[in-house]
mmCIF file of C-alpha atoms in Angstrom:
data_model
loop_
_atom_site.group_PDB
_atom_site.id
_atom_site.type_symbol
_atom_site.label_atom_id
_atom_site.label_comp_id
_atom_site.label_asym_id
_atom_site.label_seq_id
_atom_site.Cartn_x
_atom_site.Cartn_y
_atom_site.Cartn_z
ATOM 1 C CA MET A 1 63.891 46.709 -29.609
ATOM 2 C CA THR A 2 65.412 43.414 -28.574
ATOM 3 C CA GLY A 3 69.061 43.900 -27.653
ATOM 4 C CA LYS A 4 68.785 47.690 -27.680
ATOM 5 C CA ARG A 5 68.521 50.109 -24.778
ATOM 6 C CA CYS A 6 65.001 51.404 -24.335
ATOM 7 C CA ALA A 7 62.706 52.835 -21.680
ATOM 8 C CA ALA A 8 58.986 53.113 -20.953
ATOM 9 C CA VAL A 9 58.467 56.858 -21.203
ATOM 10 C CA THR A 10 55.579 59.146 -20.221
ATOM 11 C CA THR A 11 53.680 60.723 -23.121
ATOM 12 C CA SER A 12 51.599 63.285 -21.201
ATOM 13 C CA PRO A 13 50.372 63.867 -17.631
ATOM 14 C CA GLY A 14 48.322 60.778 -16.825
ATOM 15 C CA GLY A 15 48.823 59.370 -20.318
ATOM 16 C CA ASP A 16 50.062 55.991 -21.439
ATOM 17 C CA LEU A 17 53.716 55.016 -21.423
ATOM 18 C CA ARG A 18 55.494 54.249 -24.676
ATOM 19 C CA PHE A 19 58.802 52.578 -25.437
ATOM 20 C CA ALA A 20 61.549 54.872 -26.692
ATOM 21 C CA PRO A 21 65.274 54.484 -27.360
ATOM 22 C CA LEU A 22 67.380 55.141 -24.264
ATOM 23 C CA ARG A 23 70.661 57.028 -24.557
ATOM 24 C CA LEU A 24 72.862 57.560 -21.520
ATOM 25 C CA ARG A 25 75.909 59.737 -21.061
ATOM 26 C CA PRO A 26 79.008 57.984 -19.661
ATOM 27 C CA PRO A 27 78.715 57.517 -15.885
ATOM 28 C CA ARG A 28 80.385 60.025 -13.597
ATOM 29 C CA VAL A 29 83.094 58.849 -11.205
ATOM 30 C CA ASP A 30 80.564 57.735 -8.559
ATOM 31 C CA GLU A 31 77.888 56.418 -10.925
ATOM 32 C CA VAL A 32 76.973 52.930 -12.061
ATOM 33 C CA VAL A 33 75.157 51.682 -15.161
ATOM 34 C CA VAL A 34 72.936 48.695 -14.351
ATOM 35 C CA ARG A 35 71.351 46.338 -16.883
ATOM 36 C CA LEU A 36 67.974 45.720 -15.294
ATOM 37 C CA ALA A 37 66.541 42.262 -14.727
ATOM 38 C CA GLY A 38 63.269 43.443 -13.212
ATOM 39 C CA CYS A 39 61.402 46.354 -11.670
ATOM 40 C CA GLY A 40 58.390 46.511 -9.376
ATOM 41 C CA ILE A 41 55.495 48.930 -9.863
ATOM 42 C CA CYS A 42 54.660 51.155 -6.901
ATOM 43 C CA HIS A 43 51.693 53.470 -6.294
ATOM 44 C CA THR A 44 54.218 56.299 -6.224
ATOM 45 C CA ASP A 45 54.968 55.582 -9.887
ATOM 46 C CA LEU A 46 51.266 55.684 -10.712
ATOM 47 C CA SER A 47 50.734 58.899 -8.738
ATOM 48 C CA CYS A 48 53.701 60.652 -10.309
ATOM 49 C CA ARG A 49 52.611 59.592 -13.795
ATOM 50 C CA SER A 50 49.604 61.890 -13.476
ATOM 51 C CA GLY A 51 51.769 64.955 -12.889
ATOM 52 C CA VAL A 52 54.791 64.676 -15.188
ATOM 53 C CA ALA A 53 55.166 65.839 -18.763
ATOM 54 C CA ALA A 54 56.258 63.727 -21.703
ATOM 55 C CA GLY A 55 59.728 62.199 -21.715
ATOM 56 C CA ALA A 56 60.025 61.128 -18.063
ATOM 57 C CA ILE A 57 61.194 57.658 -17.047
ATOM 58 C CA LEU A 58 59.627 56.440 -13.810
ATOM 59 C CA GLY A 59 60.347 53.234 -11.879
ATOM 60 C CA HIS A 60 62.134 52.951 -8.549
ATOM 61 C CA GLU A 61 62.178 49.252 -7.608
ATOM 62 C CA GLY A 62 64.902 48.008 -9.906
ATOM 63 C CA ALA A 63 67.419 45.173 -9.709
ATOM 64 C CA GLY A 64 69.953 43.950 -12.204
ATOM 65 C CA ILE A 65 73.570 43.403 -13.197
ATOM 66 C CA VAL A 66 76.260 46.086 -13.074
ATOM 67 C CA GLU A 67 77.429 46.843 -16.603
ATOM 68 C CA ARG A 68 79.739 49.838 -16.143
ATOM 69 C CA VAL A 69 81.164 51.801 -13.187
ATOM 70 C CA GLY A 70 82.758 55.212 -12.691
ATOM 71 C CA ASN A 71 86.420 55.492 -11.789
ATOM 72 C CA ALA A 72 85.778 56.124 -8.072
ATOM 73 C CA VAL A 73 83.307 53.275 -7.515
ATOM 74 C CA ARG A 74 84.670 50.620 -5.168
ATOM 75 C CA ALA A 75 81.625 48.797 -3.763
ATOM 76 C CA VAL A 76 80.687 47.002 -6.992
ATOM 77 C CA GLN A 77 82.208 46.019 -10.319
ATOM 78 C CA PRO A 78 80.835 44.943 -13.696
ATOM 79 C CA GLY A 79 79.027 41.630 -13.415
ATOM 80 C CA ASP A 80 77.821 42.130 -9.838
ATOM 81 C CA ALA A 81 74.142 41.590 -9.032
ATOM 82 C CA VAL A 82 72.552 44.596 -7.284
ATOM 83 C CA VAL A 83 69.268 45.912 -5.907
ATOM 84 C CA LEU A 84 68.569 49.637 -6.340
ATOM 85 C CA SER A 85 66.877 52.016 -3.905
ATOM 86 C CA PHE A 86 66.341 55.761 -3.353
ATOM 87 C CA GLN A 87 69.035 58.387 -3.809
ATOM 88 C CA SER A 88 70.683 60.577 -1.132
ATOM 89 C CA CYS A 89 73.489 63.123 -1.183
ATOM 90 C CA GLY A 90 75.853 61.586 1.393
ATOM 91 C CA ARG A 91 76.971 65.002 2.653
ATOM 92 C CA CYS A 92 74.115 66.574 4.646
ATOM 93 C CA ALA A 93 73.663 66.165 8.412
ATOM 94 C CA ALA A 94 71.107 63.358 8.042
ATOM 95 C CA CYS A 95 73.277 61.378 5.634
ATOM 96 C CA LEU A 96 76.321 61.796 7.858
ATOM 97 C CA ARG A 97 74.257 60.366 10.737
ATOM 98 C CA ARG A 98 73.535 57.347 8.483
ATOM 99 C CA HIS A 99 69.883 58.360 7.987
ATOM 100 C CA PRO A 100 69.724 58.823 4.201
ATOM 101 C CA ALA A 101 65.911 58.758 4.156
ATOM 102 C CA GLY A 102 66.074 62.144 5.906
ATOM 103 C CA CYS A 103 68.478 63.598 3.325
ATOM 104 C CA GLU A 104 68.109 67.373 3.031
ATOM 105 C CA HIS A 105 68.097 67.001 -0.751
ATOM 106 C CA PHE A 106 65.744 64.025 -0.921
ATOM 107 C CA TRP A 107 63.138 65.749 -3.087
ATOM 108 C CA GLN A 108 65.607 67.103 -5.634
ATOM 109 C CA LEU A 109 67.495 63.821 -5.916
ATOM 110 C CA ASN A 110 64.443 61.588 -6.218
ATOM 111 C CA PHE A 111 61.673 63.621 -7.863
ATOM 112 C CA ASP A 112 63.309 66.360 -9.953
ATOM 113 C CA PHE A 113 64.520 64.110 -12.808
ATOM 114 C CA GLN A 114 68.040 65.495 -12.643
ATOM 115 C CA ARG A 115 71.241 65.337 -10.616
ATOM 116 C CA LEU A 116 71.651 67.662 -7.655
ATOM 117 C CA ASP A 117 73.730 70.065 -9.763
ATOM 118 C CA GLY A 118 70.946 70.281 -12.349
ATOM 119 C CA SER A 119 72.656 68.159 -14.983
ATOM 120 C CA SER A 120 71.395 64.901 -16.485
ATOM 121 C CA GLY A 121 72.968 61.627 -17.471
ATOM 122 C CA TYR A 122 70.126 61.055 -19.946
ATOM 123 C CA LEU A 123 70.213 62.512 -23.442
ATOM 124 C CA PRO A 124 67.181 64.617 -24.500
ATOM 125 C CA PRO A 125 64.295 64.320 -24.914
ATOM 126 C CA LEU A 126 64.258 61.778 -22.064
ATOM 127 C CA ARG A 127 64.483 62.684 -18.394
ATOM 128 C CA GLY A 128 65.687 60.174 -15.810
ATOM 129 C CA HIS A 129 67.187 60.055 -12.306
ATOM 130 C CA PHE A 130 63.764 59.289 -10.775
ATOM 131 C CA PHE A 131 64.664 57.966 -7.309
ATOM 132 C CA GLY A 132 68.214 57.826 -8.613
ATOM 133 C CA GLN A 133 67.407 55.002 -11.039
ATOM 134 C CA SER A 134 64.425 55.470 -13.434
ATOM 135 C CA ALA A 135 64.064 51.710 -13.627
ATOM 136 C CA PHE A 136 61.237 51.420 -16.188
ATOM 137 C CA ALA A 137 63.977 50.736 -18.703
ATOM 138 C CA THR A 138 66.492 48.186 -19.879
ATOM 139 C CA HIS A 139 69.279 50.129 -18.110
ATOM 140 C CA ALA A 140 69.496 52.432 -15.105
ATOM 141 C CA LEU A 141 72.024 55.131 -14.286
ATOM 142 C CA ALA A 142 72.446 54.865 -10.521
ATOM 143 C CA SER A 143 75.199 55.726 -8.059
ATOM 144 C CA GLU A 144 77.296 53.794 -5.606
ATOM 145 C CA ARG A 145 75.115 55.202 -2.812
ATOM 146 C CA ASN A 146 71.765 53.824 -3.927
ATOM 147 C CA LEU A 147 72.551 50.211 -4.704
ATOM 148 C CA VAL A 148 73.350 47.103 -2.681
ATOM 149 C CA ARG A 149 75.238 44.084 -3.938
ATOM 150 C CA VAL A 150 73.454 40.738 -3.547
ATOM 151 C CA ALA A 151 74.416 37.128 -4.129
ATOM 152 C CA ASP A 152 74.726 36.159 -7.783
ATOM 153 C CA ASP A 153 72.392 33.167 -7.475
ATOM 154 C CA LEU A 154 69.376 35.082 -6.124
ATOM 155 C CA PRO A 155 66.370 35.836 -8.401
ATOM 156 C CA LEU A 156 66.773 39.530 -9.198
ATOM 157 C CA ALA A 157 63.232 40.060 -10.499
ATOM 158 C CA THR A 158 61.936 38.826 -7.139
ATOM 159 C CA LEU A 159 64.364 40.989 -5.157
ATOM 160 C CA ALA A 160 63.511 44.208 -7.013
ATOM 161 C CA PRO A 161 60.723 45.396 -4.631
ATOM 162 C CA LEU A 162 63.139 45.196 -1.685
ATOM 163 C CA GLY A 163 64.355 48.678 -2.615
ATOM 164 C CA CYS A 164 61.065 50.405 -1.772
ATOM 165 C CA GLY A 165 57.945 48.911 -0.181
ATOM 166 C CA LEU A 166 59.563 45.990 1.590
ATOM 167 C CA GLN A 167 62.328 48.038 3.190
ATOM 168 C CA THR A 168 59.770 50.677 4.199
ATOM 169 C CA GLY A 169 57.519 48.252 6.066
ATOM 170 C CA ALA A 170 60.265 46.107 7.542
ATOM 171 C CA GLY A 171 62.444 49.090 8.383
ATOM 172 C CA THR A 172 59.613 50.718 10.319
ATOM 173 C CA VAL A 173 59.206 47.646 12.505
ATOM 174 C CA LEU A 174 62.882 46.747 12.916
ATOM 175 C CA ASN A 175 64.401 50.225 13.174
ATOM 176 C CA ALA A 176 61.847 52.960 13.898
ATOM 177 C CA LEU A 177 59.624 50.938 16.255
ATOM 178 C CA ASN A 178 62.365 48.500 17.247
ATOM 179 C CA LEU A 179 59.689 45.931 18.018
ATOM 180 C CA GLN A 180 60.760 43.411 20.645
ATOM 181 C CA ALA A 181 59.810 39.795 21.310
ATOM 182 C CA GLY A 182 56.532 39.571 23.219
ATOM 183 C CA GLU A 183 55.186 42.922 22.023
ATOM 184 C CA ARG A 184 52.080 43.325 19.850
ATOM 185 C CA LEU A 185 51.647 45.047 16.509
ATOM 186 C CA LEU A 186 48.620 46.349 14.615
ATOM 187 C CA VAL A 187 49.122 46.741 10.856
ATOM 188 C CA LEU A 188 46.582 48.969 9.089
ATOM 189 C CA GLY A 189 46.526 47.901 5.462
ATOM 190 C CA VAL A 190 48.459 44.935 4.136
ATOM 191 C CA GLY A 191 49.730 45.847 0.721
ATOM 192 C CA ALA A 192 53.429 45.402 0.063
ATOM 193 C CA VAL A 193 54.451 47.774 2.881
ATOM 194 C CA GLY A 194 52.061 46.227 5.386
ATOM 195 C CA LEU A 195 53.056 42.672 4.500
ATOM 196 C CA ALA A 196 56.694 43.611 4.976
ATOM 197 C CA ALA A 197 55.800 44.915 8.445
ATOM 198 C CA VAL A 198 54.046 41.625 9.204
ATOM 199 C CA MET A 199 57.075 39.593 8.166
ATOM 200 C CA ALA A 200 59.413 41.780 10.214
ATOM 201 C CA ALA A 201 57.175 41.462 13.283
ATOM 202 C CA LYS A 202 57.167 37.695 12.902
ATOM 203 C CA LEU A 203 60.957 37.779 12.631
ATOM 204 C CA ARG A 204 61.045 39.668 15.942
ATOM 205 C CA ASN A 205 58.783 37.056 17.578
ATOM 206 C CA ALA A 206 55.929 39.470 18.300
ATOM 207 C CA ASP A 207 53.344 38.103 20.704
ATOM 208 C CA ALA A 208 50.430 39.128 18.482
ATOM 209 C CA ILE A 209 50.255 40.582 14.977
ATOM 210 C CA VAL A 210 46.867 41.915 13.917
ATOM 211 C CA ALA A 211 46.304 42.875 10.277
ATOM 212 C CA LEU A 212 43.384 45.041 9.118
ATOM 213 C CA ASP A 213 42.392 45.500 5.488
ATOM 214 C CA ARG A 214 39.248 45.767 3.370
ATOM 215 C CA LEU A 215 40.430 43.233 0.787
ATOM 216 C CA GLU A 216 39.945 39.567 1.620
ATOM 217 C CA THR A 217 42.743 38.507 -0.736
ATOM 218 C CA ARG A 218 45.252 40.664 1.139
ATOM 219 C CA LEU A 219 44.057 39.330 4.486
ATOM 220 C CA ARG A 220 44.500 35.759 3.306
ATOM 221 C CA CYS A 221 48.038 36.587 2.179
ATOM 222 C CA ALA A 222 48.773 38.246 5.510
ATOM 223 C CA GLY A 223 47.344 35.256 7.353
ATOM 224 C CA GLU A 224 49.854 32.997 5.644
ATOM 225 C CA LEU A 225 52.638 35.167 7.050
ATOM 226 C CA GLY A 226 51.621 34.832 10.660
ATOM 227 C CA PRO A 227 49.151 37.382 12.082
ATOM 228 C CA ARG A 228 45.786 36.854 13.644
ATOM 229 C CA ARG A 229 43.260 38.237 11.185
ATOM 230 C CA ARG A 230 40.388 40.655 11.889
#
C-alpha cells in the first residue's frame, strides 16, 4: 500500500492487527490531518487491543507533518511538524483551569472511538479517534487541542513517545511533585514513564535519585541517566 492511506486495524478482541485502507472525512473546523512519521507502542495499546472489536485503530504516541487543517485552526498550518497527545474538550472546568488531563469527558474523547457528539471522522468499517489520534496509521485525524508544533529539523519518529509516557513521568516530577534541587526521589519501575521521571529529576538537580526495577537492562539504562541504582 505504498503511497496510499492505510491503518493497522484490530481483527478481533486480542487478535492480530491487519493493514486496511484508511478513509477519512474532511476535517472539521478545529481538526487537523497529520501524515505520520512515527508512532510509539504503549502498554495501553496492548491492553485495549484485548477488549475492542474488529475495525478499531489504536496508537496514541504519534508525530508527523500537518497535511490539512480546518478553517478555524490557527496554531499550525500544512507542512508543520507536530507531536500528538491525548484529547480534551477545552470547555469543562478542568480544561478551563488548564488541566486537560482531568477533562470531564476524558474517557469519551480518548477511549470511545468517536467524537464527543458521537460522530466519526473515519469512514466505516474503521473506527478511530483513539486518544484523539489513532496513530497506528499513515494519517491521523487530530484536533488543534491535542498537538504541539515542534522544530522542523527534529527527528519526529524519536519525538513520538513524548505525547504519552515521557510527558507522564516528567510531568509528575516537574508539575505534580514540583521536585526541587536538593530533594530526593524514589522511582518504582523504570520503563518509559519511570525513565522520564529520572530525567526530570536530574534536570531539577535532585540530591539523590533511586531507581528500583526487576529488570537489569532497565536498571542499566536508568543508571546512564543519573540515579544511584538499587
